[in-house]
Structures are given as C-alpha cells and as structure tokens.
Short mmCIF file of C-alpha atoms in Angstrom, two decimals:
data_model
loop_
_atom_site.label_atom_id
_atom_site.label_comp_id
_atom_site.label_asym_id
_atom_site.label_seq_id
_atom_site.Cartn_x
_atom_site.Cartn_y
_atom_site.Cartn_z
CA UNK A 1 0.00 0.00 0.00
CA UNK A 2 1.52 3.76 -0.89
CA UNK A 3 3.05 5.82 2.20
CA UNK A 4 3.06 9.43 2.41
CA UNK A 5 6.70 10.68 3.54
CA UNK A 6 6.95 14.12 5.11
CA UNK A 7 10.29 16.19 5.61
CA UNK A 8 8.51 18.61 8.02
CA UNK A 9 9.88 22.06 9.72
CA UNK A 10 8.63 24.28 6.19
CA UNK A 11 6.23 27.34 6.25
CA UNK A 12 3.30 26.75 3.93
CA UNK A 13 3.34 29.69 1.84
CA UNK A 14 1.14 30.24 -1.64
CA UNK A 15 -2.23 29.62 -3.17
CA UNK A 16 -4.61 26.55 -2.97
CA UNK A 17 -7.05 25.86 -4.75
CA UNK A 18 -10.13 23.91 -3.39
CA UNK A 19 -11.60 20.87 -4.82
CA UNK A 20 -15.35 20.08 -4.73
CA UNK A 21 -16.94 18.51 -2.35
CA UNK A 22 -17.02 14.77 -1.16
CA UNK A 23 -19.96 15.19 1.11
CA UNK A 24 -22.14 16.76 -1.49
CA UNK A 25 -20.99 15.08 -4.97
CA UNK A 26 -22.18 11.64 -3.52
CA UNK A 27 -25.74 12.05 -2.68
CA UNK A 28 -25.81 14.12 -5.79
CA UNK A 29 -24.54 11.19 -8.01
CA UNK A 30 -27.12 9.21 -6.19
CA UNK A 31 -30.01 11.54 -7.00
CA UNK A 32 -29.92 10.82 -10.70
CA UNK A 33 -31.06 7.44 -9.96
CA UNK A 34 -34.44 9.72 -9.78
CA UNK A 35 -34.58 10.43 -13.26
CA UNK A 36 -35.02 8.46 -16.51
CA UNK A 37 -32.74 10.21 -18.44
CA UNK A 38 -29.08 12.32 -18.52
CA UNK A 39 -27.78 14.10 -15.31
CA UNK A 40 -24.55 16.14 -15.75
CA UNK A 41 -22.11 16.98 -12.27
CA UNK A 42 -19.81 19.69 -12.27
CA UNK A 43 -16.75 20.32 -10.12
CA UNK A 44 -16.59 16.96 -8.89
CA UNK A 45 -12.88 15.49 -7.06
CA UNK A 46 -11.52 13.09 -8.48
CA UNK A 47 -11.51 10.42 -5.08
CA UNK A 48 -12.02 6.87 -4.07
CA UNK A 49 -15.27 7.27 -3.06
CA UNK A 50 -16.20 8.63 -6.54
CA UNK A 51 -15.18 5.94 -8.28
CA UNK A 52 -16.89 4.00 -5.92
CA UNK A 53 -20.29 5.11 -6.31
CA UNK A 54 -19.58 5.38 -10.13
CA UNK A 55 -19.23 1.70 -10.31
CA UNK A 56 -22.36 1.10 -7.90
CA UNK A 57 -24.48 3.12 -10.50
CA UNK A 58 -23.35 0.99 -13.08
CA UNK A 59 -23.75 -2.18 -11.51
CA UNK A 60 -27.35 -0.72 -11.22
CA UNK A 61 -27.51 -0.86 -15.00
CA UNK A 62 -26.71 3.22 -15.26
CA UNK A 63 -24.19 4.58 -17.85
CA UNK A 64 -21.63 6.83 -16.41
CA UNK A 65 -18.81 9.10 -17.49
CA UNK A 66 -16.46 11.03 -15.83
CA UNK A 67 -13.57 12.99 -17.47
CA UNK A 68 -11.77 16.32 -16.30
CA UNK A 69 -13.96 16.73 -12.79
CA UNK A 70 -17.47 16.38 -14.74
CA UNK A 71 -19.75 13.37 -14.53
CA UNK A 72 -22.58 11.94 -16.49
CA UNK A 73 -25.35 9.57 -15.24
CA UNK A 74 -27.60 8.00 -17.95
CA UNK A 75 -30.28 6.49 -15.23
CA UNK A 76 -32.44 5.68 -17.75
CA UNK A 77 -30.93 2.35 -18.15
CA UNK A 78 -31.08 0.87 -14.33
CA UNK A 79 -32.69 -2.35 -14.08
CA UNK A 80 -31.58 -3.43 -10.90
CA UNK A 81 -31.98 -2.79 -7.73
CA UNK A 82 -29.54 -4.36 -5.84
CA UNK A 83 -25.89 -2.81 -4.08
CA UNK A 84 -24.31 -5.28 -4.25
CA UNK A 85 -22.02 -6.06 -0.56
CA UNK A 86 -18.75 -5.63 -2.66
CA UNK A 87 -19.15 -2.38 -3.78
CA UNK A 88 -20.99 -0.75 -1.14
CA UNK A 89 -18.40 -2.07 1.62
CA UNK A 90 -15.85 0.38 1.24
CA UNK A 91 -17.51 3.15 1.61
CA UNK A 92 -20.80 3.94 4.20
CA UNK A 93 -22.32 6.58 1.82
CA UNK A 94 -23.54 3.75 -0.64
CA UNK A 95 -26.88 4.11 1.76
CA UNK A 96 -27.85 7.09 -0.08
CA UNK A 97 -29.36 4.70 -3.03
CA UNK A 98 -31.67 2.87 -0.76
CA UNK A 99 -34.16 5.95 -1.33
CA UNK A 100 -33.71 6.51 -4.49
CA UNK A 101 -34.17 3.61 -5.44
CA UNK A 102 -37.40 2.50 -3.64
CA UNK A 103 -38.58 5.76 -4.74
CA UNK A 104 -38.22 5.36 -8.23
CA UNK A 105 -38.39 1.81 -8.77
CA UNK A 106 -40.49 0.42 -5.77
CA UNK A 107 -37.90 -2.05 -4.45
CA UNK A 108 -34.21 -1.99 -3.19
CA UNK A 109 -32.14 -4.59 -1.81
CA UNK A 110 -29.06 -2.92 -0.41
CA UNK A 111 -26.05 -4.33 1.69
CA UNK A 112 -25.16 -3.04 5.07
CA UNK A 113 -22.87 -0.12 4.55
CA UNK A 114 -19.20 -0.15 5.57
CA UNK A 115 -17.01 3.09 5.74
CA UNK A 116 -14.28 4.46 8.44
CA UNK A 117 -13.99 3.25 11.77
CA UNK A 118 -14.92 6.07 13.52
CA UNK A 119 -17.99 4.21 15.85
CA UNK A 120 -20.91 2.99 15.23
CA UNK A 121 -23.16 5.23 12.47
CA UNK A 122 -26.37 3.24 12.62
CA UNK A 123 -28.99 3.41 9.79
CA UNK A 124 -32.18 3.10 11.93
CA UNK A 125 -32.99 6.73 11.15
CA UNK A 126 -33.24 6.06 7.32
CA UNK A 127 -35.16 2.93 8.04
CA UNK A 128 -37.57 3.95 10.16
CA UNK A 129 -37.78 7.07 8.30
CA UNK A 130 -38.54 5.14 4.90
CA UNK A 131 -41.19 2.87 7.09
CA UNK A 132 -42.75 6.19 7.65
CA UNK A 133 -43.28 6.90 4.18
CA UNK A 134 -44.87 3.70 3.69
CA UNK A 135 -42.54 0.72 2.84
CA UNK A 136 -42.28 -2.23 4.22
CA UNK A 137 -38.54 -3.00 5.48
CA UNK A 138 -36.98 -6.45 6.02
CA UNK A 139 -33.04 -7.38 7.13
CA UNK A 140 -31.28 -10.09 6.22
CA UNK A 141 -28.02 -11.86 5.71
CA UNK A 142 -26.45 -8.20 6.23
CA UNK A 143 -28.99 -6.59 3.61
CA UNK A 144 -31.62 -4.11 3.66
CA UNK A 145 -34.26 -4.40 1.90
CA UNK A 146 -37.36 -1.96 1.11
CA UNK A 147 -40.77 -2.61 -0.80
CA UNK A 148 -43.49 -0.14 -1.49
CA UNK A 149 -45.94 0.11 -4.42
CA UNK A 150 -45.34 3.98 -4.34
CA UNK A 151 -44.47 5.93 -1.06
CA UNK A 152 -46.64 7.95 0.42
CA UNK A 153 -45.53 11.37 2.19
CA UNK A 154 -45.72 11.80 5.94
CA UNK A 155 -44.19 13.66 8.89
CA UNK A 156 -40.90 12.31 10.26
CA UNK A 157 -38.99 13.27 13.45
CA UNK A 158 -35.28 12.49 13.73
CA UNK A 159 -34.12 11.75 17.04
CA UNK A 160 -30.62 13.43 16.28
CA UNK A 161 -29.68 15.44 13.18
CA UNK A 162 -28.40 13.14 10.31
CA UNK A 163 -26.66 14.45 7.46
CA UNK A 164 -27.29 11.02 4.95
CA UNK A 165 -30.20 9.82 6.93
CA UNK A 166 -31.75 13.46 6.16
CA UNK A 167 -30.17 13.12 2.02
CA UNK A 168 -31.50 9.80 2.20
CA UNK A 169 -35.15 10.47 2.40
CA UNK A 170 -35.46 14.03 1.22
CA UNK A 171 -34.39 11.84 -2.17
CA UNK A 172 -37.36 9.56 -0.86
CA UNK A 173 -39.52 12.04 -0.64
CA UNK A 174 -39.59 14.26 -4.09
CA UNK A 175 -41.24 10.94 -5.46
CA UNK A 176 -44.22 10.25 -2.75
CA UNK A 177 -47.47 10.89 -2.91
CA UNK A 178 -48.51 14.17 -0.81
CA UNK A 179 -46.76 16.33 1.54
CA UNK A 180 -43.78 15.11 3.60
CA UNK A 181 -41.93 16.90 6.36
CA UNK A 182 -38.78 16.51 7.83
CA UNK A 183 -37.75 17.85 11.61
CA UNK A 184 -35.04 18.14 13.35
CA UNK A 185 -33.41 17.50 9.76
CA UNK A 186 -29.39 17.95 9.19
CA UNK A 187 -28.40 21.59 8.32
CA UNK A 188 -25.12 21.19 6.39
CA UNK A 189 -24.30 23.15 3.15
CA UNK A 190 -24.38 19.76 1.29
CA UNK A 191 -28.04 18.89 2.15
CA UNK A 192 -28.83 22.55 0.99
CA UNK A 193 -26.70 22.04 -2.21
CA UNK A 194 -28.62 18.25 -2.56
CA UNK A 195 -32.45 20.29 -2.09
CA UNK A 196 -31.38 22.83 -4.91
CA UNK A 197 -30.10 20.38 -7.19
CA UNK A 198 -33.52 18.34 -6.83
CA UNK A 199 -35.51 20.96 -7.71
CA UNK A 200 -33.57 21.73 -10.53
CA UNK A 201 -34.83 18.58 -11.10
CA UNK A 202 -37.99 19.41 -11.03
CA UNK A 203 -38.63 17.92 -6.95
CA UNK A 204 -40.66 21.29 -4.53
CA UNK A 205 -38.50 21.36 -1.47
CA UNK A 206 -38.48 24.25 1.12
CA UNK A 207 -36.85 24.80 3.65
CA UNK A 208 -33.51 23.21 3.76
CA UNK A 209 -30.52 24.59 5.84
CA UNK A 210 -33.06 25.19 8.12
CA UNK A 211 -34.65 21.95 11.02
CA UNK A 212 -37.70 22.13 9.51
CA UNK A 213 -37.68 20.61 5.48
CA UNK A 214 -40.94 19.89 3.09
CA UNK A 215 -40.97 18.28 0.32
CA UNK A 216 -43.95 18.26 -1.92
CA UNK A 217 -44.02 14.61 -3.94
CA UNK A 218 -44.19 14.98 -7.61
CA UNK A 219 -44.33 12.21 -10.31
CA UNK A 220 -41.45 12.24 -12.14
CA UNK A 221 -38.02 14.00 -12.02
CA UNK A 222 -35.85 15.06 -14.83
CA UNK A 223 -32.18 15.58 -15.89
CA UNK A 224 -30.35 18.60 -14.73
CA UNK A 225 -26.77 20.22 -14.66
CA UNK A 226 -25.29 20.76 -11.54
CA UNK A 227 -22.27 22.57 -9.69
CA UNK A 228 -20.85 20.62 -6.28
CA UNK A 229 -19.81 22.87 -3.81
CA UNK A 230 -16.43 23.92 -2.76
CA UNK A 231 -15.23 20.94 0.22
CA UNK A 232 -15.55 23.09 3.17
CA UNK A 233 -13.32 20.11 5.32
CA UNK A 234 -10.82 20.72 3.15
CA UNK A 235 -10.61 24.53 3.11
CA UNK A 236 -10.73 23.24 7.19
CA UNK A 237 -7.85 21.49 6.90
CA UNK A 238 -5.29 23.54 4.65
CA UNK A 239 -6.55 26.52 7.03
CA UNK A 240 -5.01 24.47 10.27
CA UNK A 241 -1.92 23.34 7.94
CA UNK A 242 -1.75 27.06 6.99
CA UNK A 243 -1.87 28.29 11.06
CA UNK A 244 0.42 25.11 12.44
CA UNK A 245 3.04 25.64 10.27
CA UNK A 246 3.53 29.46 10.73
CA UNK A 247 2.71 30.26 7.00
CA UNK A 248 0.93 31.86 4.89
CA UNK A 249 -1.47 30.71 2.74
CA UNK A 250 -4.27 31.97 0.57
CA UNK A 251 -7.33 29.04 0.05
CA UNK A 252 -9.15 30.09 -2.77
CA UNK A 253 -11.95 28.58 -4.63
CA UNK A 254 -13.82 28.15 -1.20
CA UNK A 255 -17.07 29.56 0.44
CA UNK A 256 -16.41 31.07 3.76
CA UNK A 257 -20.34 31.35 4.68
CA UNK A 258 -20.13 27.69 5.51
CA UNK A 259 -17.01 27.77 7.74
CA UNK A 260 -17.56 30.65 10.27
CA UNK A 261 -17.06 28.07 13.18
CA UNK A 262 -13.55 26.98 12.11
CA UNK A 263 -12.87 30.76 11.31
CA UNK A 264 -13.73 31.58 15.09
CA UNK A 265 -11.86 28.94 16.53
CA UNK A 266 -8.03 29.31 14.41
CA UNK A 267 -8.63 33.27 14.93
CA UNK A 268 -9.20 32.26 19.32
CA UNK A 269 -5.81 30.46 18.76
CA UNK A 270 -4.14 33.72 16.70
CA UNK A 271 -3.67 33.08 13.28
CA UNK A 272 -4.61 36.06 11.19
CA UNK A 273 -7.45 35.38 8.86
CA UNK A 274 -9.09 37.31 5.90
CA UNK A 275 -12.21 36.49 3.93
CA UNK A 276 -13.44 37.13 0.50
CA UNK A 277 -16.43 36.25 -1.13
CA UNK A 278 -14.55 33.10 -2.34
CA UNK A 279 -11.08 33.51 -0.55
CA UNK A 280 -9.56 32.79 2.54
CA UNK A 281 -6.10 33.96 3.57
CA UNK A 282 -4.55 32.52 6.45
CA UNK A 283 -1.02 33.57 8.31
CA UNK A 284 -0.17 31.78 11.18
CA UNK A 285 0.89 33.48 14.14
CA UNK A 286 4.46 32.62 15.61
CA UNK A 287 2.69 30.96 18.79
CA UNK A 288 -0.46 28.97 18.57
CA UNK A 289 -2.86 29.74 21.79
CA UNK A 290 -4.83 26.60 23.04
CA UNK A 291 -8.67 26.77 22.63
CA UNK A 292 -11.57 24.41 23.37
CA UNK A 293 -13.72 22.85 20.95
CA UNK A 294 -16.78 20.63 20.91
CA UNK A 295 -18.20 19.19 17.87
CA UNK A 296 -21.71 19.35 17.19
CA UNK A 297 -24.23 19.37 13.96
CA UNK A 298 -23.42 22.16 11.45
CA UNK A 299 -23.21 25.42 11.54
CA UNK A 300 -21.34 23.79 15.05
CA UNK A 301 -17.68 22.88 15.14
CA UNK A 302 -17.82 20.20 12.20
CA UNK A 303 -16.44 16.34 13.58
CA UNK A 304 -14.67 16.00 10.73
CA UNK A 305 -12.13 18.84 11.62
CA UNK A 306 -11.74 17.40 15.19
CA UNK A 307 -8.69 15.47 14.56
CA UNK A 308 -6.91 18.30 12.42
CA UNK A 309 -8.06 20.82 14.63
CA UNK A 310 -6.04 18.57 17.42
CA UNK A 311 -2.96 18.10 15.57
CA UNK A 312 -2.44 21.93 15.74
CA UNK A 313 -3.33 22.05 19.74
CA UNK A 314 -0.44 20.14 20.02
CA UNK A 315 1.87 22.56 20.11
CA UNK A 316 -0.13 25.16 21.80
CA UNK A 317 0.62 27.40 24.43
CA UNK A 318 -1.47 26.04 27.26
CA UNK A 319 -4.21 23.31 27.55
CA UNK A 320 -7.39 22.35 25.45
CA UNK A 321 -10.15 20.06 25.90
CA UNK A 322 -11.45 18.63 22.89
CA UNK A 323 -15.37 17.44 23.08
CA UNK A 324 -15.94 14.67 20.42
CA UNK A 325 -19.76 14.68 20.62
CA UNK A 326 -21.00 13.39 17.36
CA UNK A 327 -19.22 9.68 17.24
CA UNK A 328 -18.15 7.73 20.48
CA UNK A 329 -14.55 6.27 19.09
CA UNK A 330 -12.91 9.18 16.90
CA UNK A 331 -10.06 9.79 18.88
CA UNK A 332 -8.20 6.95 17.24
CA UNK A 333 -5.72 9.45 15.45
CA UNK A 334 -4.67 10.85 19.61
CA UNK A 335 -1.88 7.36 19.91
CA UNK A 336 -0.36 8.01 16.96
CA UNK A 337 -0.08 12.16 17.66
CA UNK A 338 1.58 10.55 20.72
CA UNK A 339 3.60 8.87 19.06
CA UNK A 340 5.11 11.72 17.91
CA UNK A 341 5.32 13.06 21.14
CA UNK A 342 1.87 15.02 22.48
CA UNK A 343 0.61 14.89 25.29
CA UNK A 344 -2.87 13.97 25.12
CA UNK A 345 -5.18 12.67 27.85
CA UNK A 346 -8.18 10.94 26.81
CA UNK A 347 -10.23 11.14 30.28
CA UNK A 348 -13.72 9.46 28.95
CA UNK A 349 -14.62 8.43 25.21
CA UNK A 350 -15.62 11.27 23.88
CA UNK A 351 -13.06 14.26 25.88
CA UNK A 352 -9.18 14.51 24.91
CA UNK A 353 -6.98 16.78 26.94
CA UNK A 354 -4.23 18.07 24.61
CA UNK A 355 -1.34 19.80 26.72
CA UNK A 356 0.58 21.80 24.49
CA UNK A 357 4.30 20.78 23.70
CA UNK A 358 7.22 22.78 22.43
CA UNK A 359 7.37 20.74 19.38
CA UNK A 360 6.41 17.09 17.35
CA UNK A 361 9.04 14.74 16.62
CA UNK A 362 8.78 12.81 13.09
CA UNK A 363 7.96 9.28 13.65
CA UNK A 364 5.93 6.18 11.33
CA UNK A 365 2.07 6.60 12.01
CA UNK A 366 -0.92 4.69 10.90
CA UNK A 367 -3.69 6.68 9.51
CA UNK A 368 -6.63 4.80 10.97
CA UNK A 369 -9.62 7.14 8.66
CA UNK A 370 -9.92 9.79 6.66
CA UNK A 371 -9.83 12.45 8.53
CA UNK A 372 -7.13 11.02 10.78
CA UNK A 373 -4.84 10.56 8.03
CA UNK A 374 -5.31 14.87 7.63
CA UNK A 375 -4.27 14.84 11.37
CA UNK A 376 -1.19 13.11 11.04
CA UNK A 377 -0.19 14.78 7.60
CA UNK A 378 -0.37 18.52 9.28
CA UNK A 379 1.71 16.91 12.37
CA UNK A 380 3.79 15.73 9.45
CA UNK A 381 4.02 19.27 8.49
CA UNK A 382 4.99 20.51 11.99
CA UNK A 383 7.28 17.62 13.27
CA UNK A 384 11.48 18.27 12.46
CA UNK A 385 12.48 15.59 10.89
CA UNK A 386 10.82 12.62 8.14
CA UNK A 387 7.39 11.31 9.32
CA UNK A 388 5.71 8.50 7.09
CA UNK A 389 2.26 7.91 7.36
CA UNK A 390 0.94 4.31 6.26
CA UNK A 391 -2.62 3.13 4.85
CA UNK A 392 -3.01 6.32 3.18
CA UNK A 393 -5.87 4.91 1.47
CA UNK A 394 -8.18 6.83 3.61
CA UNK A 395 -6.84 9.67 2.86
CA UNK A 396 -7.21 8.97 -1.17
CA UNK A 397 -11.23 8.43 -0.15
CA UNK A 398 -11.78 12.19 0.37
CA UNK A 399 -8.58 14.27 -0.50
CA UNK A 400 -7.86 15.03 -3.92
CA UNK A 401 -4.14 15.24 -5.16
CA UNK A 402 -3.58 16.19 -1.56
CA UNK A 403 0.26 15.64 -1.94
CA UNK A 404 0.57 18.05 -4.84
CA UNK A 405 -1.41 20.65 -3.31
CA UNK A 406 0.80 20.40 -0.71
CA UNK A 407 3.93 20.21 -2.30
CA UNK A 408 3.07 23.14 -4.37
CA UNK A 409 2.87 25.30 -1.23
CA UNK A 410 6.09 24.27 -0.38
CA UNK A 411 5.77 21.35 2.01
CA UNK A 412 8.51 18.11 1.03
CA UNK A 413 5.64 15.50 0.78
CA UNK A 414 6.02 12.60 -1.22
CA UNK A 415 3.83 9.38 -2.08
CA UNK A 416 5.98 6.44 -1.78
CA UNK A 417 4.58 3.17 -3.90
#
C-alpha cells in the first residue's frame, strides 16, 4: 500500500485551490437514480469514493462518465436494484441509493454499509424514516431491503440530526405521494446544495438549511446540470496546515459562509485570517494559543475537523479540551499524535486533553480514517524531521491530489509506492 513521507519544519506559503466537495458530490450522483434520463455533475474530485459510487451506478444498469472533474449519469438504463455487498463495503455513503431507489423503482435490496472506523453510524434513522413513508422494510443476511408500491408522504422526526439519513429520504420524498416533512433534519451546506439540485430537477423542497424541510411529492423527475460545492473540510484542513506551520497561505476557490465556526476557533488560537467572497487567507501566528472545541451538527464545530483541529493544539501554548460529541470512538488518530510526542489525555470516550508541547518529533504513524490521516499529515508538516504515514488509502477516499497541493505550497511531501 503507498506511504506518504513528510520532511517537516517548512512554512506553507502560496495559493490553494479547493476541490469540490465529497460530502455533497455523492448524494448528488445518487439523485440521478431519480430520473429516466441524462444528469450532468460539475466540479466533482476526483476520489475513491467517486469511483466507488460510479461503479455502484453501473452495476445498477446506469451509464456513467467522468472525465476532467465532470460526470454523467444516464439512469435511464437501471434495471436493478440491488448494491451489491462488494461495492458498497468500502464506503458507508452507498446508503444514499436505498431511497432513491425504492422511490423510483419500488424495491431496493441494499447491503449493510461499511465506511471508516470512527464508531458505530447506525442506519435506523433512514429505516424507520422510509417505514414512515410507507414501505415495508426487512433485514437479512447483512442486507436491507425496502418494498413499497409507491411511497406515500408523511411527517418524520429524527431523534438526532443526520446528514445522509436526512439526504436519504429528502431523495425519498420528491417521489411520494402528498406532503412530507422533515424535523429536526441535518443543516449542512451539502443537504442545501442536494435540495437545490432536486428541484432543478424538477422535486418542490423548502426549507432546507433550516430543522424544519418539506418536500412536496411529484411524479417524475428530470435531468439537470449541476455545480458541487467547494469541500468546506478541506478549506478546514489547509486553514489548520496554513496556522500550524507558521505560513501563509491563501485558500481560494472556497465559500467562507459555511465555515464561520472553524474561522472563530483558528482566529481564538491567533492566526490572522481574511475572507473574501470566495477567498480565505490565512497567516499563522508565531505561537499557537490553546482553545476548546466541541463538535456538534453544522453550523457547530464540524467532527470532521476534530482530529486536524487537534494536531495543531499540540503545540499550543497552554491546555485544550477537545469534546468529540458526534461519534463515540474518533479519537483513534490521539496514539499516533503521541507517538510523535503530544501529550494527550483521553479522560472518557468522547473528551481529549491536549497539553501543548514545544514541538512534534517525526515518527511512522498509521492513519486509521480519513480524517485522521489529515491529522497526522499537518503533524507531518509541523514535526522536524521525516514522518511516514501508512494506509493512506483513507486519505485517497476524500482528498484530492492532496500531496501536490501540498507540495506546491512548499511542504517536502512525497507518495511512496
């Protein structure tokens, strides 16, 4: 499996350009299972997880292209409705084509999804969410499977805010018959960029960014163009790389509107920031101040800048308590920070102590998820001396050409086959 080697000590300085979205490109690929005919995708990274979805839809019987960050789904030719356990193992958002699918077609059989190991993300949302709208759910031998002549729209509570469970059956929905509601729904930019995309489609949703979404069923959906959004986690995470490394470094290609908590925390810990409409400049103060942070549903502290957001408290001047509030086992990435010598308490599951240090020390780490294996590359950054960072693989699920972008602000990164 390719390593990622790191000569570290080097001030990020230059321009970056963002990439679009994981989080929103997938449950956009898996809306065109909604429509019998030609969907075009703009902006979207080239990733693991693209591919992977790409080969689920044409498992499914849909023709797909994908060349120079735009992709083409032909659903018009999907005759089956199965995801299959082999495809949708490696990666947990295959879930989003259980709605689609029943929606359009009636019937889905999908397999239990797999993903990163970051605690248990349970489906029982989606399902009972789907039994709401009227189909009849069955598990078995590790599949899920859904039935319903055609759904029928209804009000749904979620117990939590979920960002896929929310994707999941707002797709559900634009097909049922009648009004269906959605509370307590997810807030995200990518659930907002999803609802516009559908109605571009021709789907009558209202309401989402907000807890409170309706959709209005209609019969049939049809094709549409559409832009993904910039990747707000990474615009996160070359921000922190930006502030741990002392440098200066202007993100561009971004939306700042859907960052302003990780703005407010790297300004509490004295990097300089400046926005634009689509630019952020970051210069990174010669001392980092420790601050607290607690994850929680967007537009809170987003989980999946936790582990970055620790990597820079590191080295802080002081002590921070980190709140991981969202899953109960993502604090896999704090042994191998201490391997390269933080000091990091983790008191209870879900609270890290991080007393700051004068300095990292380059060492081999194991990236254990994706947005672990950002952790360890901005300690990578930090550390004096060569750091290599194994099973990078996670990081190729949701980072595009993360190496280069790097390299080109003058980090000495290298992927080693």
């Amino acid at each position: 499996m390719d390593k990622i080697q790191i000569n570290g000590g080097r001030k990020l300085k230059g321009e970056v350009t963002i990439s679009g979205a994981k989080n929103a490109a997938l449950p956009l690929i898996a809306s065109a299972i909604l429509v019998d005919g030609t969907c075009e995708f703009f902006n979207v990274p080239h990733l693991m997880d693209i591919k992977s979805i790409k080969l689920l839809l044409e498992d499914l019987g849909a023709r797909c292209t994908f060349d120079d960050h735009v992709m083409t789904v032909d659903g018009s030719g999907i005759h089956k409705i199965e995801a299959e356990y082999d495809l949708v193992r490696k990666m947990r958002a295959s879930i989003l084509v259980l709605g689609p699918l029943v929606a359009r077609f009636g019937h889905a059989k999908v397999s239990m999804p797999g993903g990163c190991a970051i605690g248990a993300r349970p489906v029982n949302m989606h399902l009972t969410g789907l039994e709401a709208l009227g189909a009849n759910i069955h598990i078995d031998h590790g599949y899920i499977e859904a039935r319903a002549d055609r759904l029928i729209g209804s009000d749904i509570y979620f117990d939590t805010p979920t960002v896929t469970g929310t994707e999941n059956l707002m797709m559900a929905a634009t097909l049922a018959k009648g009004q269906t509601v959605l509370r307590n729904a997810a807030r995200e930019p990518e659930i907002v960029c999803l609802a516009d995309a559908l109605n571009d489609m021709g789907a009558h949703i209202s309401g989402a960014g907000s807890p409170m979404i309706t959709i209005d069923g209609v019969d049939k959906l049809l094709p549409a163009k559409v832009t993904v959004i910039p990747d707000r986690i990474e615009t996160g995470t070359f921000m922190v790389a930006a502030a741990a490394t002392q440098g200066d470094v202007r993100v561009t290609g971004c939306n700042p509107d859907h960052i302003g908590g990780m703005i407010s925390k790297l300004k509490a810990t004295g990097a300089q920031i400046e926005t634009r409409p689509d630019e952020i400049r970051v210069r990174g103060g010669e001392t980092v101040k420790s601050v607290d942070i607690k994850t929680l549903p967007y537009p809170g502290f987003p989980t999946d800048m936790q582990a970055q957001f620790m990597a820079l408290m590191c080295t802080a001047r002081g002590t921070s308590m980190i709140h991981e509030s969202i899953f109960e086992n993502r604090f896999i990435h704090a042994n191998e920070l201490m391997r390269m010598g933080a000091d990091i308490t983790l008191s209870q599951a879900n609270l890290a102590m991080v007393r700051g240090v004068p300095e990292l020390q380059a060492a081999p780490v194991m990236a254990s998820d994706l947005r672990a294996s950002a952790s360890l590359v901005i300690a990578g950054l930090m550390a004096k001396g060569t750091t290599v960072i194994s099973r990078v693989y996670h990081m190729d699920r949701g980072y595009e050409a993360m190496e280069e972008k790097f390299s080109a602000l003058g980090a000495d990164m290298k992927r080693i086959k």
